[in-house]
Coordinates of C-alpha atoms in Angstrom, one line a residue:
M942 CA -27.7 3.9 -9.5
D943 CA -28.3 7.6 -9.7
C944 CA -26.4 8.6 -12.9
T945 CA -23.3 6.5 -11.8
T946 CA -22.0 3.2 -12.9
E947 CA -18.9 1.0 -12.7
D948 CA -17.0 -1.2 -15.1
N949 CA -14.5 -3.5 -13.4
L950 CA -12.5 -0.8 -11.5
A951 CA -13.6 2.1 -13.6
Y952 CA -16.1 4.4 -12.0
Y953 CA -18.3 6.9 -13.9
D954 CA -20.3 9.7 -12.4
L955 CA -22.4 11.8 -14.7
S956 CA -24.5 13.5 -12.0
R957 CA -22.6 16.7 -12.6
L958 CA -24.4 16.9 -16.0
K959 CA -27.7 17.4 -14.3
S960 CA -28.9 20.9 -14.9
E961 CA -31.9 23.0 -14.0
D962 CA -32.0 24.1 -17.7
D963 CA -32.6 21.6 -20.5
Y964 CA -30.1 21.0 -23.2
T965 CA -31.1 22.1 -26.8
V966 CA -29.7 20.4 -29.8
S967 CA -29.9 21.4 -33.4
S968 CA -28.5 19.3 -36.2
P969 CA -28.2 19.3 -40.0
L970 CA -29.5 15.7 -39.9
S971 CA -32.9 16.9 -38.9
N972 CA -35.2 19.9 -39.0
H973 CA -36.3 19.3 -35.5
K974 CA -35.0 21.1 -32.4
F975 CA -34.4 18.5 -29.7
V976 CA -34.7 19.2 -26.0
L977 CA -33.3 16.7 -23.5
S978 CA -32.1 16.3 -20.0
V979 CA -29.7 13.9 -18.2
C980 CA -30.9 11.6 -15.5
R981 CA -34.0 13.7 -14.8
A982 CA -37.2 14.8 -16.5
V983 CA -37.1 17.9 -18.7
K984 CA -38.0 21.2 -17.1
S985 CA -39.5 22.8 -20.2
E986 CA -43.3 23.3 -20.4
L987 CA -44.7 20.5 -22.6
W988 CA -47.7 20.7 -25.0
H989 CA -50.0 17.8 -25.7
V990 CA -47.6 14.9 -25.0
D991 CA -49.7 11.8 -25.5
P992 CA -49.8 9.2 -24.1
V993 CA -46.7 9.8 -21.9
A994 CA -46.9 11.7 -18.6
E995 CA -45.2 15.0 -18.7
D996 CA -43.2 14.5 -15.5
V997 CA -41.3 11.5 -16.9
V998 CA -40.3 12.8 -20.3
G999 CA -36.5 12.8 -20.7
A1000 CA -36.3 14.1 -24.3
Y1001 CA -38.7 15.5 -26.9
Y1002 CA -39.1 17.6 -30.0
R1003 CA -42.0 19.9 -30.9
G1004 CA -44.1 18.5 -33.8
K1005 CA -47.0 19.9 -35.8
H1006 CA -49.7 18.5 -33.5
G1007 CA -47.9 18.5 -30.2
D1008 CA -44.7 17.4 -28.5
F1009 CA -43.2 14.1 -29.4
A1010 CA -41.6 12.2 -26.4
M1011 CA -38.4 10.6 -27.6
G1012 CA -38.1 8.6 -24.4
T1013 CA -38.8 8.6 -20.6
T1014 CA -36.3 9.7 -18.0
N1015 CA -33.7 7.2 -16.8
S1016 CA -30.8 7.5 -14.3
T1017 CA -29.2 4.1 -14.9
L1018 CA -26.1 4.1 -17.0
T1019 CA -24.7 1.2 -19.1
V1020 CA -21.0 0.9 -20.1
V1021 CA -20.6 0.0 -23.8
D1022 CA -17.0 -0.3 -25.2
G1023 CA -15.6 1.7 -22.3
S1024 CA -18.1 4.6 -22.5
P1025 CA -21.2 5.2 -20.4
V1026 CA -24.5 5.2 -22.3
L1027 CA -27.8 6.5 -21.2
Y1028 CA -30.9 4.8 -22.7
M1029 CA -34.4 6.5 -22.7
S1030 CA -37.2 4.3 -24.0
N1031 CA -41.0 4.0 -23.9
G1032 CA -41.6 7.3 -25.6
S1033 CA -44.4 8.3 -27.9
P1034 CA -45.7 5.8 -30.5
C1035 CA -43.6 6.0 -33.7
P1036 CA -45.2 8.4 -36.2
N1037 CA -47.0 7.3 -39.3
T1038 CA -47.1 3.7 -38.3
E1039 CA -50.7 2.9 -38.0
G1040 CA -51.5 -0.1 -35.7
S1041 CA -47.8 -0.4 -34.7
K1042 CA -46.9 -0.7 -31.0
M1043 CA -43.3 0.6 -31.5
L1044 CA -42.4 3.4 -29.2
A1045 CA -39.7 6.0 -29.6
N1046 CA -36.4 5.6 -27.8
T1047 CA -33.1 7.6 -27.5
A1048 CA -29.5 6.7 -26.7
I1049 CA -26.9 9.2 -25.5
R1050 CA -23.3 7.9 -25.6
F1051 CA -20.9 9.9 -23.4
V1052 CA -17.3 10.0 -24.7
C1053 CA -14.4 10.8 -22.5
D1054 CA -12.6 14.0 -23.7
N1055 CA -10.1 15.6 -21.4
A1056 CA -9.6 18.4 -23.9
M1057 CA -13.2 19.5 -23.3
F1058 CA -12.9 21.9 -20.3
G1059 CA -16.7 22.6 -20.1
I1060 CA -19.5 20.2 -19.8
G1061 CA -19.7 19.9 -23.6
R1062 CA -22.8 19.6 -25.7
P1063 CA -24.8 16.7 -27.1
E1064 CA -24.8 16.1 -30.9
L1065 CA -27.2 14.1 -33.0
I1066 CA -25.3 11.3 -34.7
A1067 CA -28.2 9.5 -36.4
Q1068 CA -32.0 9.0 -36.5
F1069 CA -33.9 6.0 -37.7
P1070 CA -35.5 6.2 -40.2
A1071 CA -33.6 9.1 -41.6
D1072 CA -36.6 11.3 -42.7
D1073 CA -38.2 13.5 -40.0
D1074 CA -41.7 12.2 -40.7
H1075 CA -40.9 8.6 -39.7
A1076 CA -37.9 9.0 -37.3
C1077 CA -38.5 7.0 -34.1
A1078 CA -35.0 6.2 -32.8
F1079 CA -32.4 8.8 -32.0
S1080 CA -28.7 8.5 -31.2
F1081 CA -26.6 11.3 -29.6
E1082 CA -23.0 11.6 -28.7
W1083 CA -21.8 13.8 -25.9
R1084 CA -18.0 14.5 -25.6
T1085 CA -17.1 15.7 -22.1
H1086 CA -14.4 15.2 -19.5
H1087 CA -17.1 14.1 -17.0
A1088 CA -17.4 10.9 -19.0
C1089 CA -13.8 9.9 -18.0
P1090 CA -13.4 7.4 -15.1
S1091 CA -13.0 9.3 -11.9
S1092 CA -10.4 8.6 -9.2
R1093 CA -13.1 7.3 -6.8
K1094 CA -13.4 3.5 -6.9
P1095 CA -16.4 1.4 -5.9
A1096 CA -16.1 -0.5 -2.7
G1097 CA -16.1 -4.3 -3.4
M1098 CA -14.2 -7.4 -2.5
L1099 CA -12.0 -7.1 -5.6
H1100 CA -11.2 -3.5 -4.8
L1101 CA -10.4 -4.3 -1.1
F1102 CA -8.1 -7.2 -2.1
T1103 CA -6.4 -4.9 -4.6
I1104 CA -5.8 -2.2 -2.0
F1105 CA -4.5 -4.8 0.5
G1106 CA -2.1 -6.2 -2.1
I1107 CA -0.8 -2.7 -2.8
F1108 CA -0.2 -2.0 0.9
V1109 CA 1.6 -5.3 1.3
L1110 CA 3.8 -4.6 -1.7
I1111 CA 4.7 -1.1 -0.4
A1112 CA 5.5 -2.6 3.0
I1113 CA 7.8 -5.1 1.5
V1114 CA 9.6 -2.5 -0.7
V1115 CA 10.0 -0.2 2.3
Y1116 CA 11.3 -3.1 4.5
V1117 CA 13.9 -4.2 1.9
V1118 CA 15.1 -0.6 1.2
C1119 CA 15.4 0.3 4.9
I1120 CA 17.2 -2.9 6.0
T1121 CA 19.5 -2.7 3.0
L1122 CA 20.5 0.9 3.9
Y1123 CA 20.9 0.0 7.5
N1124 CA 23.1 -3.0 6.7
R1125 CA 25.3 -1.0 4.4
F1126 CA 25.8 2.3 6.2
F1127 CA 25.5 1.1 9.9
L1128 CA 26.8 -2.4 9.8
G1129 CA 29.2 -1.9 6.9
L1130 CA 28.0 -4.9 4.9
K1131 CA 28.6 -5.1 1.2
G1132 CA 27.5 -7.2 -1.7
W1133 CA 24.7 -9.7 -1.0
D1134 CA 25.2 -9.5 2.7
Q1135 CA 23.6 -6.1 2.8
F1136 CA 20.3 -7.4 1.5
P1137 CA 17.8 -8.9 4.0
S1138 CA 17.4 -12.6 3.7
L1139 CA 14.0 -14.4 3.7
P1140 CA 12.0 -15.6 5.4
F1141 CA 11.7 -12.5 7.7
S1142 CA 9.3 -11.5 10.5
P1143 CA 8.2 -8.0 11.5
L1144 CA 8.5 -9.1 15.2
R1145 CA 12.0 -10.3 14.5
C1146 CA 12.9 -7.1 12.7
A1147 CA 11.5 -5.0 15.7
S1148 CA 13.4 -7.1 18.2
Y1149 CA 16.6 -6.8 16.2
L1150 CA 16.4 -3.1 15.9
H1151 CA 15.6 -2.8 19.6
D1152 CA 18.7 -4.9 20.5
K1153 CA 20.9 -2.9 18.2
I1154 CA 19.7 0.5 19.5
T1155 CA 19.8 -0.4 23.2
G1156 CA 23.1 -2.2 22.9
R1157 CA 21.8 -5.6 24.0
G1158 CA 22.8 -7.5 20.9
D1159 CA 22.3 -11.1 22.1
G1160 CA 20.8 -10.8 25.5
F1161 CA 24.1 -9.8 27.2
V1162 CA 24.6 -6.3 28.7
D1163 CA 26.9 -4.2 26.5
G1164 CA 26.4 -6.5 23.6
P1165 CA 27.2 -5.5 20.0
G1166 CA 24.9 -2.6 19.4
L1167 CA 25.0 1.0 18.2
H1168 CA 28.2 2.6 19.4
F1169 CA 28.9 6.3 18.8
G1170 CA 32.7 6.5 18.9
G1171 CA 34.8 6.0 22.1
S1172 CA 37.4 3.6 23.1
S1173 CA 37.8 -0.2 23.1
G1174 CA 38.4 -0.2 19.4
R1175 CA 35.0 1.3 18.5
S1176 CA 36.3 3.9 16.2
R1177 CA 33.6 3.7 13.5
W1178 CA 30.3 5.3 14.2
G1179 CA 27.5 2.8 14.4
I1180 CA 29.7 -0.2 13.6
G1181 CA 30.8 -1.3 17.1
S1182 CA 34.0 -3.3 17.8
Q1183 CA 36.2 -3.9 14.8
D1184 CA 37.7 -7.0 16.4
S1185 CA 37.8 -9.9 13.9
N1186 CA 36.1 -12.1 16.5
R1187 CA 33.0 -9.8 16.6
P1188 CA 30.0 -11.7 15.4
R1189 CA 28.8 -10.7 11.9
W1190 CA 25.2 -9.5 12.2
R1191 CA 23.3 -10.7 9.2
W1192 CA 19.6 -11.1 8.6
G1193 CA 18.9 -14.8 8.7
L1194 CA 21.9 -15.6 10.9
W1195 CA 20.3 -13.4 13.6
G1196 CA 23.5 -12.5 15.5
R1197 CA 25.0 -16.0 15.5
R1198 CA 28.7 -16.6 15.0
P1199 CA 29.4 -18.6 11.9
N1200 CA 30.0 -22.3 12.6
S1201 CA 28.6 -22.0 16.0
N1202 CA 25.4 -23.2 17.5
G1203 CA 25.1 -20.4 20.1
Y1204 CA 24.9 -16.6 20.0
G1205 CA 28.1 -14.8 19.4
R1206 CA 29.9 -13.1 22.3
I1207 CA 32.1 -10.0 22.2
P1208 CA 35.8 -10.2 23.3
E1209 CA 35.2 -8.5 26.7
E1210 CA 32.6 -11.2 27.6
E1211 CA 35.0 -14.0 26.6
E1212 CA 37.8 -12.5 28.7
G1213 CA 35.5 -12.3 31.7
I1214 CA 34.5 -15.9 31.3
L1215 CA 38.1 -17.0 30.9
D1216 CA 39.2 -15.0 34.0
N1217 CA 36.5 -16.6 36.1
G1218 CA 37.6 -20.0 34.9
R1219 CA 41.2 -19.4 35.8
R1220 CA 40.4 -18.0 39.2
S1221 CA 38.2 -21.0 40.0
S1222 CA 40.9 -23.4 38.8
L1223 CA 43.5 -21.8 41.1
E1224 CA 41.2 -22.0 44.1
E1225 CA 40.5 -25.7 43.5
D1226 CA 44.3 -26.4 43.1
E1227 CA 45.0 -24.7 46.4
E1228 CA 42.3 -26.6 48.3
S1229 CA 43.5 -29.9 46.8
T1230 CA 47.2 -29.4 47.7
P1231 CA 48.1 -31.7 50.8
R1232 CA 49.7 -29.9 53.7
G1233 CA 53.1 -31.0 54.8
V1234 CA 54.5 -31.6 51.3
N1235 CA 58.3 -32.2 51.4
G1236 CA 58.4 -31.6 55.1
F1237 CA 57.9 -27.9 54.7
E1238 CA 55.0 -27.6 57.0
N1239 CA 56.7 -29.7 59.7
A1240 CA 59.8 -27.5 59.6
W1241 CA 57.8 -24.4 59.8
E1242 CA 55.8 -25.6 62.8
G1243 CA 59.0 -26.6 64.5
A1244 CA 60.5 -23.3 63.9
R1245 CA 57.5 -21.5 65.3
S1246 CA 57.5 -23.7 68.5
G1247 CA 61.0 -22.4 69.3
N1248 CA 62.8 -25.8 69.3
G1249 CA 65.2 -24.8 66.5
M1250 CA 65.0 -21.0 66.8
S1251 CA 67.4 -18.7 68.7
S1252 CA 66.4 -15.5 70.5
D1253 CA 67.5 -13.5 67.6
G1254 CA 65.1 -15.3 65.3
V1255 CA 67.7 -17.6 63.6
I1256 CA 66.5 -21.1 62.8
R1257 CA 68.8 -23.8 63.8
L1258 CA 68.5 -27.2 62.3

């Protein structure tokens, strides 16, 4: 990748260290003045770099007979012990090693330092061998806040599952908090009754809230819902009837009366059902009563026919 890398969920981006000007490093460990660039070739004018092409040199120092390439440009980072490292290899042949095929190489270790407000500067940590005439491997350390993992995360399956799990956890927490507050302050439940019971369903939750807000608690009109004051014993806002027979609404019971297989009914509905039952019973009794019981009907018919009734309306037996 172009000066970026990832390590598990840590994401590093050193592209901001690219510069149009090369970085110059002086160190007491060496008499050379090092010139290097990050994730791109150096911009300085080179002199007699052999056998490396000038447009791929990532770091160099000026020697007695020409420039010595310390490594070719590279934009791929490697994370080592939690820090991104940039390796530049395949530089000039190592000096004073006749017949050797060893080539110069350089490693730059970027260290996260939030106290470094600027981009920082690279420092030479070591060169191998230690003397300048034979040095062929170079190690630099660069302390900068750009080496700290950024907030951006790479897209991947693990990352997607992590985000999904976080959203699910947040949804569960919000659900539990909202339902607990609703049960406590709207329904007046206390103790363990105020907490939602599991298993739960979002559809069930939505249906329950719809019934409570619209007043259709269990499918009957004017069911136990949200009542804002008024008569009929609904004196507490949002609680509804305070009658002891009112069904206790609890998550898990879903509006059912305890010890009952059906949905709970409010007292008004029960009175209406009982009145209808009494009225139907009376009508059935009246229809089933035989006419002429105890001779009452015969006496009445005789009186109406005038056989036992005088002109002034007195019945004579």
